[in-house]
Amino acid sequence: MSTEDIFEVEIKDVYNYRLSYGGQSAYFHGLQAGKMVGSKCTGCGFVWVPLRPVCSHCYETAEEYPLSGKGEILTSILLPQIPEHLRHLNAPVATALVLPEGADTCIKAFVVAHNNVTLGKGTRVKAKYLPKINSIADFYFVPEESGD
Ligand SMILES: [Zn+2]
């Protein structure tokens, strides 16, 4: 059989389903309410962001732990293209590793750089939340000094 003999058709499949964030729901409820919520291990005290219901270090339960939503850039790089869900902000966007205040983990997040603020290591940032939360990427940070 040659490739010309293979019969092919175009098919479009659309699946609608409801995705559950399960034990991480408190993190997403927090984002929806404009708050950053991590979890603190009841065994070793490690603070996870994003929230983990079970500690990956000692496997004890980790409980919801509210955070300030502020943090510090560990490293960042400006993106050549703005992610579609942040284009309405009309500002340069970097991807960064941010150490949230009070957390023992860092999180990869977008940082919006209004007013050409430098986004170097140590830059203090604060979280901003999109009106509709669907994913972990539906918030971003801005430098505290930007006044946003
Ligand atoms: Zn632990």
Short mmCIF file of C-alpha atoms and ligand atoms in Angstrom, two decimals:
data_model
loop_
_atom_site.label_atom_id
_atom_site.label_comp_id
_atom_site.label_asym_id
_atom_site.label_seq_id
_atom_site.Cartn_x
_atom_site.Cartn_y
_atom_site.Cartn_z
CA MET A 1 0.00 0.00 0.00
CA SER A 2 1.38 3.40 -0.95
CA THR A 3 0.68 6.62 0.97
CA GLU A 4 -1.71 7.68 -1.83
CA ASP A 5 -3.87 4.63 -1.03
CA ILE A 6 -4.43 5.62 2.60
CA PHE A 7 -7.90 7.09 3.13
CA GLU A 8 -7.91 10.11 5.49
CA VAL A 9 -10.59 12.52 6.70
CA GLU A 10 -10.52 15.62 8.89
CA ILE A 11 -12.24 15.12 12.24
CA LYS A 12 -12.71 17.79 14.90
CA ASP A 13 -13.17 16.51 18.46
CA VAL A 14 -14.21 18.85 21.26
CA TYR A 15 -14.29 17.65 24.83
CA ASN A 16 -15.87 19.67 27.57
CA TYR A 17 -15.02 18.52 31.04
CA ARG A 18 -14.73 19.91 34.51
CA LEU A 19 -11.18 19.84 35.84
CA SER A 20 -10.81 19.48 39.60
CA TYR A 21 -7.83 20.92 41.45
CA GLY A 22 -8.73 18.59 44.34
CA GLY A 23 -6.49 19.06 47.37
CA GLN A 24 -4.95 22.17 45.82
CA SER A 25 -8.32 23.95 45.60
CA ALA A 26 -7.54 26.33 48.47
CA TYR A 27 -4.68 27.78 46.42
CA PHE A 28 -7.03 28.56 43.53
CA HIS A 29 -9.81 29.84 45.82
CA GLY A 30 -7.13 32.16 47.21
CA LEU A 31 -6.17 33.44 43.76
CA GLN A 32 -9.86 34.01 42.98
CA ALA A 33 -10.16 36.05 46.21
CA GLY A 34 -6.99 38.04 45.46
CA LYS A 35 -4.86 36.24 48.02
CA MET A 36 -1.88 33.95 47.88
CA VAL A 37 -2.40 30.78 49.87
CA GLY A 38 0.36 28.27 50.42
CA SER A 39 0.52 25.33 52.77
CA LYS A 40 2.60 24.67 55.85
CA CYS A 41 3.67 21.16 56.76
CA THR A 42 2.36 20.00 60.17
CA GLY A 43 5.49 17.87 60.53
CA CYS A 44 8.56 19.80 59.44
CA GLY A 45 7.04 23.28 59.01
CA PHE A 46 8.08 23.65 55.36
CA VAL A 47 5.94 26.22 53.53
CA TRP A 48 4.87 25.28 50.00
CA VAL A 49 3.79 27.63 47.22
CA PRO A 50 1.78 26.63 45.33
CA LEU A 51 -0.05 24.79 48.09
CA ARG A 52 0.58 21.07 48.44
CA PRO A 53 -1.80 19.06 50.62
CA VAL A 54 0.97 16.61 51.54
CA CYS A 55 4.57 17.61 52.30
CA SER A 56 6.99 16.27 49.71
CA HIS A 57 9.79 16.25 52.30
CA CYS A 58 8.26 14.27 55.18
CA TYR A 59 4.83 13.20 53.81
CA GLU A 60 2.91 14.78 56.68
CA THR A 61 -0.25 16.78 56.05
CA ALA A 62 0.31 20.38 54.99
CA GLU A 63 -2.37 22.88 55.98
CA GLU A 64 -3.49 26.10 54.29
CA TYR A 65 -1.13 28.95 55.07
CA PRO A 66 -1.99 32.52 54.04
CA LEU A 67 0.83 34.58 52.56
CA SER A 68 1.23 38.29 51.93
CA GLY A 69 1.35 37.99 48.14
CA LYS A 70 4.66 39.81 48.19
CA GLY A 71 7.99 38.34 47.25
CA GLU A 72 11.42 38.76 45.77
CA ILE A 73 12.72 37.99 42.28
CA LEU A 74 15.44 35.35 42.27
CA THR A 75 16.01 35.53 38.52
CA SER A 76 14.08 36.79 35.52
CA ILE A 77 14.23 37.28 31.78
CA LEU A 78 12.11 39.56 29.62
CA LEU A 79 9.93 37.69 27.16
CA PRO A 80 10.14 38.57 23.45
CA GLN A 81 6.38 38.04 23.19
CA ILE A 82 3.71 38.89 25.73
CA PRO A 83 1.58 35.92 26.84
CA GLU A 84 -1.90 36.32 25.36
CA HIS A 85 -3.68 36.49 28.72
CA LEU A 86 -1.51 39.47 29.78
CA ARG A 87 -1.56 41.51 26.54
CA HIS A 88 -4.33 43.76 27.87
CA LEU A 89 -1.80 45.18 30.37
CA ASN A 90 0.22 46.81 27.56
CA ALA A 91 3.55 46.37 29.29
CA PRO A 92 6.67 44.23 28.93
CA VAL A 93 6.47 40.88 30.71
CA ALA A 94 9.24 38.76 32.19
CA THR A 95 9.16 35.19 33.33
CA ALA A 96 10.74 34.92 36.74
CA LEU A 97 11.45 32.72 39.70
CA VAL A 98 9.94 34.51 42.68
CA LEU A 99 10.46 33.65 46.34
CA PRO A 100 7.14 34.47 48.00
CA GLU A 101 7.45 36.18 51.40
CA GLY A 102 7.06 33.49 54.08
CA ALA A 103 7.53 30.54 51.70
CA ASP A 104 10.32 27.99 51.48
CA THR A 105 9.76 27.39 47.77
CA CYS A 106 9.99 29.65 44.77
CA ILE A 107 7.39 29.88 42.05
CA LYS A 108 7.74 30.51 38.34
CA ALA A 109 5.51 33.42 37.50
CA PHE A 110 5.11 36.33 35.15
CA VAL A 111 6.26 39.78 36.22
CA VAL A 112 4.77 42.78 34.44
CA ALA A 113 7.29 45.57 34.08
CA HIS A 114 5.35 48.81 33.83
CA ASN A 115 7.43 51.99 33.60
CA ASN A 116 10.58 50.10 32.51
CA VAL A 117 11.33 49.05 36.08
CA THR A 118 14.36 46.76 36.27
CA LEU A 119 13.50 43.21 37.25
CA GLY A 120 16.82 42.07 38.65
CA LYS A 121 17.61 39.67 41.46
CA GLY A 122 16.26 40.99 44.74
CA THR A 123 13.53 43.17 43.20
CA ARG A 124 10.55 43.24 45.59
CA VAL A 125 7.28 42.33 43.92
CA LYS A 126 3.63 41.98 44.82
CA ALA A 127 0.98 39.74 43.29
CA LYS A 128 -1.88 40.93 41.10
CA TYR A 129 -4.72 38.60 40.26
CA LEU A 130 -6.69 38.23 37.05
CA PRO A 131 -10.49 38.49 37.45
CA LYS A 132 -11.13 34.90 36.38
CA ILE A 133 -8.90 32.14 37.72
CA ASN A 134 -8.60 29.00 35.61
CA SER A 135 -4.97 28.06 35.98
CA ILE A 136 -1.88 28.61 38.06
CA ALA A 137 -0.80 31.30 35.57
CA ASP A 138 -3.78 33.58 36.21
CA PHE A 139 -1.87 35.91 38.45
CA TYR A 140 1.30 37.91 37.95
CA PHE A 141 3.66 40.05 39.95
CA VAL A 142 4.50 43.73 39.60
CA PRO A 143 7.43 45.49 41.26
CA GLU A 144 6.37 47.07 44.56
CA GLU A 145 8.03 50.32 43.54
CA SER A 146 5.97 50.56 40.33
CA GLY A 147 2.98 51.89 42.24
CA ASP A 148 0.60 49.50 40.43
ZN ZN B 1 7.17 18.20 56.02
#
